[in-house]
XYZ file of C-alpha atoms in Angstrom:
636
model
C 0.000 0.000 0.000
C 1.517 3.027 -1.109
C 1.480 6.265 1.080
C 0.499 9.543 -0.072
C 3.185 12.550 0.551
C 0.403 15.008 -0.922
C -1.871 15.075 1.889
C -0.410 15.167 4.844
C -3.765 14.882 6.535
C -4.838 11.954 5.509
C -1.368 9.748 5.923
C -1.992 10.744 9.481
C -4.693 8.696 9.763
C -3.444 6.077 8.265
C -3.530 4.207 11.258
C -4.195 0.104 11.948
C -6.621 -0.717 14.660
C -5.812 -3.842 17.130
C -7.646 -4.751 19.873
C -8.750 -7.919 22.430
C -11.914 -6.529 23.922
C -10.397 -4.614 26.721
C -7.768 -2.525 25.170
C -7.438 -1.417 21.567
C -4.176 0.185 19.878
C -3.509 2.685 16.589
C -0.242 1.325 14.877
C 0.854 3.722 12.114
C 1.977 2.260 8.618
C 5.912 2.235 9.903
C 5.177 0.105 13.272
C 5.050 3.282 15.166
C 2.014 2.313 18.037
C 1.204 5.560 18.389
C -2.058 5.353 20.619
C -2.994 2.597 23.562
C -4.939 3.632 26.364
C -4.628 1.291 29.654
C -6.341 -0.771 31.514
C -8.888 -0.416 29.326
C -10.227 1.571 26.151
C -11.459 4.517 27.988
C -7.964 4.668 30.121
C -5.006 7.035 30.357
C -3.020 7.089 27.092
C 0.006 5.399 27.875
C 0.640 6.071 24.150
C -0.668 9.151 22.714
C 1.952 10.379 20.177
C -1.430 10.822 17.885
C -2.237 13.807 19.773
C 1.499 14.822 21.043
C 1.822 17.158 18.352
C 5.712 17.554 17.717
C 6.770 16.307 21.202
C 8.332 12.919 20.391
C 6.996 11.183 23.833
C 4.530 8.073 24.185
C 5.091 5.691 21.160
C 6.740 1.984 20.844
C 8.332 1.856 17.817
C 10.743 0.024 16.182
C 13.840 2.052 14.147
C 16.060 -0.200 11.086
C 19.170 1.882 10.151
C 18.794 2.661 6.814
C 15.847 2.060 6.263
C 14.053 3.129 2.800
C 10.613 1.144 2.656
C 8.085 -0.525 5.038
C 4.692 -2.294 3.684
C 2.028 -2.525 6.099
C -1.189 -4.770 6.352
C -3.363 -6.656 8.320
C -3.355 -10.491 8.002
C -6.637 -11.431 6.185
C -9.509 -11.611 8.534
C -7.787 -10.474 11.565
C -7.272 -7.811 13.287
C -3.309 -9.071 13.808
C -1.044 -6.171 12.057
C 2.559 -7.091 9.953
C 4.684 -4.505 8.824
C 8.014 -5.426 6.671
C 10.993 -2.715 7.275
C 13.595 -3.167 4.491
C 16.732 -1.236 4.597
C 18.842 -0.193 1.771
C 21.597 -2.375 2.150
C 18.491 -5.180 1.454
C 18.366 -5.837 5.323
C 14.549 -6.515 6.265
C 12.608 -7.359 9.611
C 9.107 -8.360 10.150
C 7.393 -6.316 12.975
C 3.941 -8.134 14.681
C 1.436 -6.452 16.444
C -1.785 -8.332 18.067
C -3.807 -8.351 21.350
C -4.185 -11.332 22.811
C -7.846 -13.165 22.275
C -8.704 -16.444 22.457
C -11.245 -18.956 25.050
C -9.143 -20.347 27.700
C -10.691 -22.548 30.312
C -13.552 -22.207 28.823
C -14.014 -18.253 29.266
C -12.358 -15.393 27.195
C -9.071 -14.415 27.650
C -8.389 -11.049 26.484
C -5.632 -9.166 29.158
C -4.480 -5.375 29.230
C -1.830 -6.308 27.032
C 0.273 -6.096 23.656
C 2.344 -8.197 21.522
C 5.374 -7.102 19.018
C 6.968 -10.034 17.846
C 10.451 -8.854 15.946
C 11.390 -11.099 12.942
C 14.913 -10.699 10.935
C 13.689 -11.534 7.510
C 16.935 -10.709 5.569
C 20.370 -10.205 5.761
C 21.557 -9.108 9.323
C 19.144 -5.968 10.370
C 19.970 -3.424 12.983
C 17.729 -2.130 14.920
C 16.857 -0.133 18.234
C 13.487 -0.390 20.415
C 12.354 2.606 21.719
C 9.304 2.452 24.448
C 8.076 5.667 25.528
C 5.317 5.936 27.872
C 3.382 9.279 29.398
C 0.823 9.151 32.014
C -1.765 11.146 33.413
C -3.033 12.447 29.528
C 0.375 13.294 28.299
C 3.502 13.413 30.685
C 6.341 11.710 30.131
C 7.193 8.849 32.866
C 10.225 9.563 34.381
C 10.352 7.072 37.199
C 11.000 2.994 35.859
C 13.333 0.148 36.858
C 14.513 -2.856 35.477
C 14.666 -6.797 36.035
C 16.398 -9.319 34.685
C 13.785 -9.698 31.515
C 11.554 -6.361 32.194
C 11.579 -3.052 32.307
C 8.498 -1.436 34.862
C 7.031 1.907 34.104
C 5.488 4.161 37.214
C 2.282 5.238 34.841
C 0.421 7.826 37.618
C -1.049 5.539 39.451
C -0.537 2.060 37.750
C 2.402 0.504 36.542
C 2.950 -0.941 32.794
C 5.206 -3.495 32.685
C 7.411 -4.357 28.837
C 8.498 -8.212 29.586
C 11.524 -9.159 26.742
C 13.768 -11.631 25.339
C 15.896 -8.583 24.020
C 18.411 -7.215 26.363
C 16.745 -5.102 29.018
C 19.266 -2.476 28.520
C 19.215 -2.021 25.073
C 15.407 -0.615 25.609
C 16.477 1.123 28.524
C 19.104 3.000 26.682
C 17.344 2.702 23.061
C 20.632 0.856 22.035
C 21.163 -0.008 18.048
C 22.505 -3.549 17.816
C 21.989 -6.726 15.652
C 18.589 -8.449 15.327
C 20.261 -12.333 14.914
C 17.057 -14.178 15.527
C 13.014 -13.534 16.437
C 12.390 -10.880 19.711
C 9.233 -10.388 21.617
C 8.382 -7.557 23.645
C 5.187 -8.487 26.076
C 3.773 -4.473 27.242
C 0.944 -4.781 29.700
C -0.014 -4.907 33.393
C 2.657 -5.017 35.988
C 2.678 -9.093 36.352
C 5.441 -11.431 35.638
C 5.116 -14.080 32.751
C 6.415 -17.204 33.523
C 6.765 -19.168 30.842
C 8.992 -18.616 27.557
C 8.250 -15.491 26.206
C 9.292 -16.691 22.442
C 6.731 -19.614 22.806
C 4.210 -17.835 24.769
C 3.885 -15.173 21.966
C 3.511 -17.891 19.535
C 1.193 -19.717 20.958
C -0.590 -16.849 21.573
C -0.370 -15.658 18.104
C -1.855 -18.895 16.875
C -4.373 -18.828 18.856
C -5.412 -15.021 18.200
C -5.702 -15.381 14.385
C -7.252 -18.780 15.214
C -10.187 -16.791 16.883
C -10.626 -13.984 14.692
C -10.793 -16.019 11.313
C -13.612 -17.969 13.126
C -15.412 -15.370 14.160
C -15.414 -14.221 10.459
C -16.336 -17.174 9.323
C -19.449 -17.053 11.424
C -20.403 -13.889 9.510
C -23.334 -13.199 7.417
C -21.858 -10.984 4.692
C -23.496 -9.891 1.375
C -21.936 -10.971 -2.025
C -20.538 -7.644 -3.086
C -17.433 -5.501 -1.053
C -16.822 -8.855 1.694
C -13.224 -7.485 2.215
C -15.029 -4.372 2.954
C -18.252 -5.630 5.054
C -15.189 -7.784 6.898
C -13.001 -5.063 7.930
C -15.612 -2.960 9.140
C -17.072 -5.791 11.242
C -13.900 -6.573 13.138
C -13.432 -3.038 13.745
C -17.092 -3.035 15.103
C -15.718 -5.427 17.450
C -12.659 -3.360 18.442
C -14.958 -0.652 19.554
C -16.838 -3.340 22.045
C -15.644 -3.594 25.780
C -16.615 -7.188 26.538
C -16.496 -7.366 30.255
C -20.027 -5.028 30.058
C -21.005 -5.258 26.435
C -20.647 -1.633 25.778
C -19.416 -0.546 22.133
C -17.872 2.829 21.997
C -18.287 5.373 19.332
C -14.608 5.436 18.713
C -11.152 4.174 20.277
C -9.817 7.777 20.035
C -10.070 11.463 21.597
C -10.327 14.692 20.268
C -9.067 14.283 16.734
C -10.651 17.607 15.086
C -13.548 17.589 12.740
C -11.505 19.699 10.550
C -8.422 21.483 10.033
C -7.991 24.214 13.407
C -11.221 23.981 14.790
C -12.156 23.522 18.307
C -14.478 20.753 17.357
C -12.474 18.147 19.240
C -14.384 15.648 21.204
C -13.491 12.137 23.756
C -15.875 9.291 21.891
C -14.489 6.704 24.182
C -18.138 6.305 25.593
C -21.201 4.784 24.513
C -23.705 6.751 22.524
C -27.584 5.469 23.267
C -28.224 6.702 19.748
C -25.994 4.301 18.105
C -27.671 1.163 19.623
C -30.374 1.586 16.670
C -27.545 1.401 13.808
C -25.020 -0.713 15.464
C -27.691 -2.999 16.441
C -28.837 -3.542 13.239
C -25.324 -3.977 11.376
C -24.580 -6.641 14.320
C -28.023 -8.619 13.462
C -27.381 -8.284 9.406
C -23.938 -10.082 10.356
C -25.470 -12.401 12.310
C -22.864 -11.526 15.044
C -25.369 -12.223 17.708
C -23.477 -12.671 20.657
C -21.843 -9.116 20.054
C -25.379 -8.259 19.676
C -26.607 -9.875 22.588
C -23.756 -8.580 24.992
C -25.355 -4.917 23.485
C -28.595 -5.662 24.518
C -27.605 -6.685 27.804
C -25.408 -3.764 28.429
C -28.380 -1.028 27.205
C -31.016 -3.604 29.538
C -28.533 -2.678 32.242
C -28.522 1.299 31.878
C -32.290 1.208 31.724
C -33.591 -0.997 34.876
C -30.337 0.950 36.812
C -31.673 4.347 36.547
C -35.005 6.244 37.971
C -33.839 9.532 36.687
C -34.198 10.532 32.466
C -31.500 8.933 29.863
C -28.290 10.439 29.260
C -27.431 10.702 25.882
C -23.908 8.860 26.588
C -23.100 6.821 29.150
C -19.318 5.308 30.210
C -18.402 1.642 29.370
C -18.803 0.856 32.832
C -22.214 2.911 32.661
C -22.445 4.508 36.261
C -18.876 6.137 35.687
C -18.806 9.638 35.315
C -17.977 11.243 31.845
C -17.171 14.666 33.076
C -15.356 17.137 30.333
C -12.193 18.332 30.766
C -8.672 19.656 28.767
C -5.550 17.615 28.684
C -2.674 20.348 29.123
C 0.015 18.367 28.288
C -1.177 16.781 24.794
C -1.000 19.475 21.826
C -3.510 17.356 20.219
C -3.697 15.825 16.302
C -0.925 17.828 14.842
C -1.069 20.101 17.448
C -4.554 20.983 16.622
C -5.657 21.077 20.247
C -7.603 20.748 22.148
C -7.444 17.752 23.635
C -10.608 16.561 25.540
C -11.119 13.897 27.990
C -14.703 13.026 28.913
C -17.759 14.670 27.125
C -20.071 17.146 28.099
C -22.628 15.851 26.176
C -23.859 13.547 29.193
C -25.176 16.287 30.598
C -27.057 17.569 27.858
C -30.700 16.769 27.243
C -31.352 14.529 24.281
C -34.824 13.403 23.776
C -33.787 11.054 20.965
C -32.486 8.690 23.423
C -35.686 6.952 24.096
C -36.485 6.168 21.179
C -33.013 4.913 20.211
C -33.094 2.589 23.053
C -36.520 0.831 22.729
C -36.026 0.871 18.876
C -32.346 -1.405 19.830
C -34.072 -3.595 22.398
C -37.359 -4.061 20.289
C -34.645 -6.784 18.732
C -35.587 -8.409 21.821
C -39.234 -9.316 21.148
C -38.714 -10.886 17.924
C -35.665 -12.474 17.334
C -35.895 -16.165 17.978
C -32.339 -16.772 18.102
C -31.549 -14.827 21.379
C -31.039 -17.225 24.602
C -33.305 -14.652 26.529
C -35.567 -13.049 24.526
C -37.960 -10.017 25.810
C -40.823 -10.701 28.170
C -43.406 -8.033 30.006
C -41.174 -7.581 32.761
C -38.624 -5.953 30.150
C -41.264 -4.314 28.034
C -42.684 -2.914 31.614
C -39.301 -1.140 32.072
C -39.268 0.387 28.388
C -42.593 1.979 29.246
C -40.981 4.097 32.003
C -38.748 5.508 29.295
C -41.767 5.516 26.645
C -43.347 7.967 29.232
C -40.499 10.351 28.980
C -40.992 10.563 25.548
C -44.321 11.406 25.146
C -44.107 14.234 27.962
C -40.600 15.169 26.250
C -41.736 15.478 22.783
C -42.476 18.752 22.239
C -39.536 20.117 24.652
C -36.215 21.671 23.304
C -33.069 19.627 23.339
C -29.868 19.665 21.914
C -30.130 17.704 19.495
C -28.924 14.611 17.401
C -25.889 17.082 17.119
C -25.535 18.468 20.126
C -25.627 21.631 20.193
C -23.853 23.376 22.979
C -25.098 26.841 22.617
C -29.190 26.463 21.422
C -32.249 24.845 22.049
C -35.039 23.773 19.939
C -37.885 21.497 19.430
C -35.574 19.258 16.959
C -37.265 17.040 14.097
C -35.369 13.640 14.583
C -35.743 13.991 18.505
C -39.604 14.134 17.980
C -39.061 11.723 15.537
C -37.523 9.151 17.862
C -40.535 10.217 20.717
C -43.062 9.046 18.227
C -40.734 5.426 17.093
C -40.522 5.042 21.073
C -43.913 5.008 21.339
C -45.162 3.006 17.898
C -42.273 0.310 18.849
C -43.473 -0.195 22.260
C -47.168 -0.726 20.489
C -45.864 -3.233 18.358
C -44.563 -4.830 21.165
C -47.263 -5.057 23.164
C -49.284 -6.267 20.531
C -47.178 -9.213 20.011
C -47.314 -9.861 24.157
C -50.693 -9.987 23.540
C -51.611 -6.405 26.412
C -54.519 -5.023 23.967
C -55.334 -2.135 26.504
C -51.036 -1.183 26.475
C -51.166 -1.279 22.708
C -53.948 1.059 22.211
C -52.538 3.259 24.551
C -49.189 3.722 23.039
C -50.670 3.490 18.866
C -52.524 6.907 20.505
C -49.605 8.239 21.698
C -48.010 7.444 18.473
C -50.556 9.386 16.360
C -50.515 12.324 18.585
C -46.682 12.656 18.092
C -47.040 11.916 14.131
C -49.275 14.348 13.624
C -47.354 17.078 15.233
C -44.360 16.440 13.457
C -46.176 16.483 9.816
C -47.982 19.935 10.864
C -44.643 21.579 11.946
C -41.459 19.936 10.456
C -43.083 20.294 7.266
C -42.163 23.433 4.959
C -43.908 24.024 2.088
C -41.193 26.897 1.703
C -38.398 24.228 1.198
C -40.190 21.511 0.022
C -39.158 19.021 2.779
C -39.081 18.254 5.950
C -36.722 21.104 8.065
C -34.318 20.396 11.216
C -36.329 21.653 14.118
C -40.108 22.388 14.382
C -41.143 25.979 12.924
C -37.201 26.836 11.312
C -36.596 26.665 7.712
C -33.081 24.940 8.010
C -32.476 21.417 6.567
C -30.630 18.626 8.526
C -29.566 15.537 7.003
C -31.376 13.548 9.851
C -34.614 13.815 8.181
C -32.927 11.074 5.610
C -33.930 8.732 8.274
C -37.862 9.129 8.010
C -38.101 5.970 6.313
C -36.032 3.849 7.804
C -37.466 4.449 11.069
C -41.094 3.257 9.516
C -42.354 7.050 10.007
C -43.248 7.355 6.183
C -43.184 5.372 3.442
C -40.265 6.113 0.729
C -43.357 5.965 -1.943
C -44.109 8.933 0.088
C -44.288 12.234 -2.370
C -42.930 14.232 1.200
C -39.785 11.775 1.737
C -39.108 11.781 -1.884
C -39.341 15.934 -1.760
C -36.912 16.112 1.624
C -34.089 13.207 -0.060
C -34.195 15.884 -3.344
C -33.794 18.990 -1.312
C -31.262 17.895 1.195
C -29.136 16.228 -1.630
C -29.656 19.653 -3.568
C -28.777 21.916 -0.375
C -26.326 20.254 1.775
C -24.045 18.046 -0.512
C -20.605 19.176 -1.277
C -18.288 17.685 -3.719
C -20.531 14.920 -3.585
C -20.286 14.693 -0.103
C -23.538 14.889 2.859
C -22.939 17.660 5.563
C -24.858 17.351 8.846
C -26.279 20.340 7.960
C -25.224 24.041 6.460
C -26.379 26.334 9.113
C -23.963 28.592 11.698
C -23.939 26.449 14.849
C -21.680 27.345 18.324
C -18.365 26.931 16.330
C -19.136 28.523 13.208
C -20.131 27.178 9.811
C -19.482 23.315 9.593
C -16.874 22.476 6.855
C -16.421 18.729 7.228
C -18.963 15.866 5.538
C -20.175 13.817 8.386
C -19.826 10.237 6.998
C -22.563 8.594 8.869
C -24.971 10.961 6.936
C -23.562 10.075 3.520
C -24.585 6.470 4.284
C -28.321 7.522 5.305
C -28.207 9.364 2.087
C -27.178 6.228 -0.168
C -29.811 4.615 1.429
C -32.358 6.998 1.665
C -31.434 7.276 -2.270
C -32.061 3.324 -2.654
C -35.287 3.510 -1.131
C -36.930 5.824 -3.553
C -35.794 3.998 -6.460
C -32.498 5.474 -7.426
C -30.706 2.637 -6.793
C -27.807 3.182 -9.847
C -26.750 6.650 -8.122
C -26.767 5.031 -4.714
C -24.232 2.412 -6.002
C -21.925 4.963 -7.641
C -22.073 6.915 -4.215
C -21.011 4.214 -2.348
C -18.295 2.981 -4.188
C -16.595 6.153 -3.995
C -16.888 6.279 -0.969
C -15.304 3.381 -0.102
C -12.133 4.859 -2.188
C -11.906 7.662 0.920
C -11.336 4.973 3.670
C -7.679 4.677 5.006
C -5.023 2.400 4.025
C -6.064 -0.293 6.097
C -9.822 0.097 5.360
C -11.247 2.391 8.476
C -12.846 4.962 8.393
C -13.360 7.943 10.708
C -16.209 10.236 11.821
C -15.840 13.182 8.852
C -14.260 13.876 5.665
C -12.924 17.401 3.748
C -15.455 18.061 1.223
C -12.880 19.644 -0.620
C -9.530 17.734 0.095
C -11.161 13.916 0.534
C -9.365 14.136 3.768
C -10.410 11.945 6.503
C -10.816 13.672 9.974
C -12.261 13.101 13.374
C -12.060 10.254 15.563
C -11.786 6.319 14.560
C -12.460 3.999 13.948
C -15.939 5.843 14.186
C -18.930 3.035 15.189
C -21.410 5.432 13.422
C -19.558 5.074 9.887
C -18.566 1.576 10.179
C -22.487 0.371 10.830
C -23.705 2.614 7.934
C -20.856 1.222 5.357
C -21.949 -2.300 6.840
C -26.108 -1.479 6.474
C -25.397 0.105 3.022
C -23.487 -2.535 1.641
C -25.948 -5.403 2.845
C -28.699 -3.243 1.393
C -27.171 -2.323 -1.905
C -25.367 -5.463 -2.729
C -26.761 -8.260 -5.300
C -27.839 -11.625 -3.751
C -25.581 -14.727 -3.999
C -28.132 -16.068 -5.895
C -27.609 -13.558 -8.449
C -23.922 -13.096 -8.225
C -22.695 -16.011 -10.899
C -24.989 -13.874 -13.441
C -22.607 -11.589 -13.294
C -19.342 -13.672 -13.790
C -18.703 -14.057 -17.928
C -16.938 -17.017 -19.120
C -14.260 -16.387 -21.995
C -15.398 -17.610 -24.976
C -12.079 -17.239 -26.847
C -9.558 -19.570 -25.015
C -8.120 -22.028 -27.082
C -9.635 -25.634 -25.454
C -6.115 -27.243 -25.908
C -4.254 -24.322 -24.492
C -6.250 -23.997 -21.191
C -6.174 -27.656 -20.952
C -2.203 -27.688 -20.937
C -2.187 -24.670 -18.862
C -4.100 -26.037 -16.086
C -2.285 -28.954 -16.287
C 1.136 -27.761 -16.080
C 0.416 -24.472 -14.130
C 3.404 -21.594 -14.840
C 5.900 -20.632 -12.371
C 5.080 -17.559 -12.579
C 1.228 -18.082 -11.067
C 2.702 -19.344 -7.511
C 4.100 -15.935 -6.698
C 2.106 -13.141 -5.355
C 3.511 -9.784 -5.538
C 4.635 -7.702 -2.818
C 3.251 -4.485 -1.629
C 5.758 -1.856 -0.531
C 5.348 1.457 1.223
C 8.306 3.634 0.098
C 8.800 6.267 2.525
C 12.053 7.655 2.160
């Protein structure tokens, strides 16, 4: 894979993703781990070069004199990272990066850890190690000592401990010397390993890609862009803290939405909002125990609490998420600043309820669930159903949260009224006709406000917020949510106008208006994939295709993608792997893609192969078939 020099941007974020469950890592295309927050995903960054700016300070990297090229990739179905240094004397070493994840005594094992396995491919490579860890959001640790095969870092209030085969002091002093024969480095909590490290990172590799590739192969994937579908799945998974089921909207902080803007934001929580679309992606993959671990954590948030939803909750979901600035990060090339916790879970979001009983509605009707939902559960979803019809017509922040207005927003009411028509449907299939009435009122009530006053005749589609003219790509979701039909002349009207008003270069803004930071400049990926389907469901399915396939082109080297993009530049920016754009590139591609009954009628036999010819060439296959090339990275 070949990195781009012209955009400086975007090779910035061309980052690998590796993760276990419990922690997850950013490894750049040259080995360089520049991000790993410990003990777990929403911990202290022990590495955080990503956001260091120019300070060279918490990265593990590995440095080849003379080194000229480096090729970078994930082995297939995996989430296990190789990277091949060469030198220009012809020198070359294999760097491997995985977490740890496999079922041992019968339960998952997934530690606080990281592997780097160190390979000489070639010649005799030299090399140095260089482990530099910062604590407490961005300080450099200072105070570490050493053991016969460890070196222990004093990180705040924890300790990280790098267990070797190498010579302790050459990654105490960052000493260049001879890599002769394979090196592990073991970087996790502060425990010693008793057995070989060699073999133990072997075994444990084995068993890591062992686990992955059969979780793929458990995976329901569509005919067209599997690679694709694939990739975004396991990185689905990344975002998931097992112990609790939570997934995360992202494994990073406060990578800007754009160049110099102050729109930097923590997504190392969960988003209530998401359940709806991750939910979904999870159940058209037939990943149903990610799905199920999901359910269980949102089940968890809503019998725990007597007070209204928060719009985000922690992994763990009674920690706090409490905002705050990092002074001793610069942030994403130095674009500061740097933000840990979110002030969002303060803010009132009405959509909430509706995005939870829309997830757990799953529940009720999918027979493949061990524990499927029952009156006790749909009693507890009536509490929240409650809150949305009294919260309906009350200003919020927003789907986007705003951090400066309120208003009466279109997709909250939205979500009120799918809160309420979901929990009718769901009582209608316990069988409680007196519930089900009840809530199909409430339903109509709620409908018929939002068709009196989202409505603009003026714009010819459905606006943002009740009785303003502005358009917000959220309305692209009308359909999908079962609030109108896409035969509808009203949806058709709003997926014309808001393609008309708020694409750029192709690409879907949020929306167009001034909000608390200005005028938005980035394209807000997750919308782009409500338009392509929004676009599919009225019938223009050809367009929809060509969308998507370009935007495929725009994810990063190793197939992520992040939370916006540069209308202008094709830049990715904000926070990744973003859960929002990984479930829509998933939902779009299951919708758009031909069946696998239909995908031979696409594959053309060659009519003009000489019979004899193919004959001898399939028996006596060339050489030159048995060779796959090599992809290299020149970054010198």
């Amino acid at each position: 894979m070949t990195l781009s020099t012209s955009h400086p941007y975007r090779s910035s974020l061309d980052v690998a993703a590796i993760g276990n469950g419990r922690i997850a890592a950013l490894i750049d295309q040259s080995a360089r781990i520049v991000w790993w927050c410990f003990p777990r995903l929403d911990g202290d960054p022990i590495f955080c070069r990503l956001l260091a700016g120019d300070e060279e300070k918490g990265f593990c990297d590995v440095v080849l004199d003379g080194q000229v090229s480096a090729s970078s990739y994930y082995i297939r179905n995996t989430s296990i990272l190789e990277t091949i240094l060469i030198a220009e004397n012809g020198a070359s070493v294999k760097v491997t990066d995985f977490c740890p994840r496999f079922w041992r005594y019968d339960r998952p094992f997934h530690p606080a850890q990281l592997v780097r396995r160190i390979e000489p491919l070639r010649g005799r490579p030299r090399i140095s190690v260089r482990v530099r860890p910062t604590s407490n959001y961005g300080q450099p640790v200072t105070n570490s000592s050493y053991g016969s095969n460890h070196v222990r870092y004093l990180c705040g209030s924890s300790s990280v401990r790098v267990t070797t085969d190498l010579p302790v002091s050459y990654i105490a002093h960052e000493t260049s010397f001879s890599l002769t024969h394979p090196a592990t480095l073991v970087i996790g909590a502060d425990e010693p390993i008793e057995s070989s490290i060699d073999s133990m990172s072997r075994e444990f590799l084995e068993r890591t890609r062992d686990f992955w590739v059969t979780w793929v192969r458990g995976l329901a994937v569509s005919y067209e862009w599997q690679p694709e579908i694939i990739r975004a799945a396991i990185s689905l998974k990344l975002c998931t803290y097992e112990e609790t089921g939570a997934i995360t909207a992202a494994l990073t902080t406060s990578i800007p939405e754009a160049p110099n803007t102050p729109r930097t934001w923590d997504y190392r929580f969960c988003w209530l909002r998401d359940a709806y679309f991750v939910i979904r992606a999870l159940n058209r993959l037939g990943a149903t125990q990610s799905m199920e671990n999901y359910l269980d954590y949102i089940t968890t948030v809503v019998s725990d609490t007597q007070s209204p939803l928060k719009p985000v909750y922690g992994i763990v979901h009674n920690d706090a998420a409490q905002e705050s600035i990092a002074p001793h990060l610069q942030g994403f090339l130095g674009m500061g600043p740097v933000r840990v916790g979110n002030l969002a879970s303060d803010q009132l979001q009405h959509d909430a309820y509706g995005s939870v009983i829309l997830g757990v509605a799953q529940m009720f009707i999918d027979q493949r669930l061990p524990r499927m939902g029952d009156v006790s559960l749909f009693r507890e979803l009536e509490y929240l159903g409650e809150h949305a019809r009294r919260l309906y017509l009350e200003p919020d922040a927003g789907i986007w949260e705003y951090r400066g207005r309120m208003r009466i927003h279109t997709h909250s009411a939205v979500l009120c009224w799918v809160a309420c028509d979901r929990l009718a449907r769901i009582a209608t299939l316990l069988g409680l006709g007196e519930r089900a009435v009840y809530w199909k009122e409430s339903a109509d009530k709620i409908r018929a406000e939002i068709l009196s006053r989202a409505w603009s005749d003026k714009r010819g589609s459905f606006t943002g917020a009740f009785d303003h003219e502005e358009l917000d790509a959220s309305v692209l979701l009308l359909a999908d949510l079962g609030f109108l039909p896409p035969s509808d002349p009203r949806f058709v009207k709003t997926v014309n106008a808001v393609g008309r008003e708020l694409m750029r270069n192709g690409l879907m803004l949020r929306y167009a208006a001034e909000d608390d930071f200005g005028l938005p400049e980035s394209a807000f990926l997750a919308c782009q994939f409500w338009y392509i389907d929004a676009l599919e469901s009225v019938g223009r399915k050809e367009e929809a295709h060509g969308l998507f396939c370009e935007l495929l082109k725009k994810r990063n080297a190793f197939g992520l993608m992040s939370e916006d993009l540069n209308p202008a530049t094709g830049q990715l920016w904000g926070n990744l792997p973003q859960t929002y754009s990984m479930a829509g590139m998933i939902n779009s591609a299951m919708t758009l893609s031909k069946t696998w009954e239909d995908a031979w009628s696409s594959v053309t036999p060659k009519h003009d192969v000489n019979p004899i010819e193919q004959e001898r060439a399939e028996r006596e296959p060339s050489s030159a078939g048995l060779h796959l090339p090599r992809r290299s990275l020149n970054v010198s």
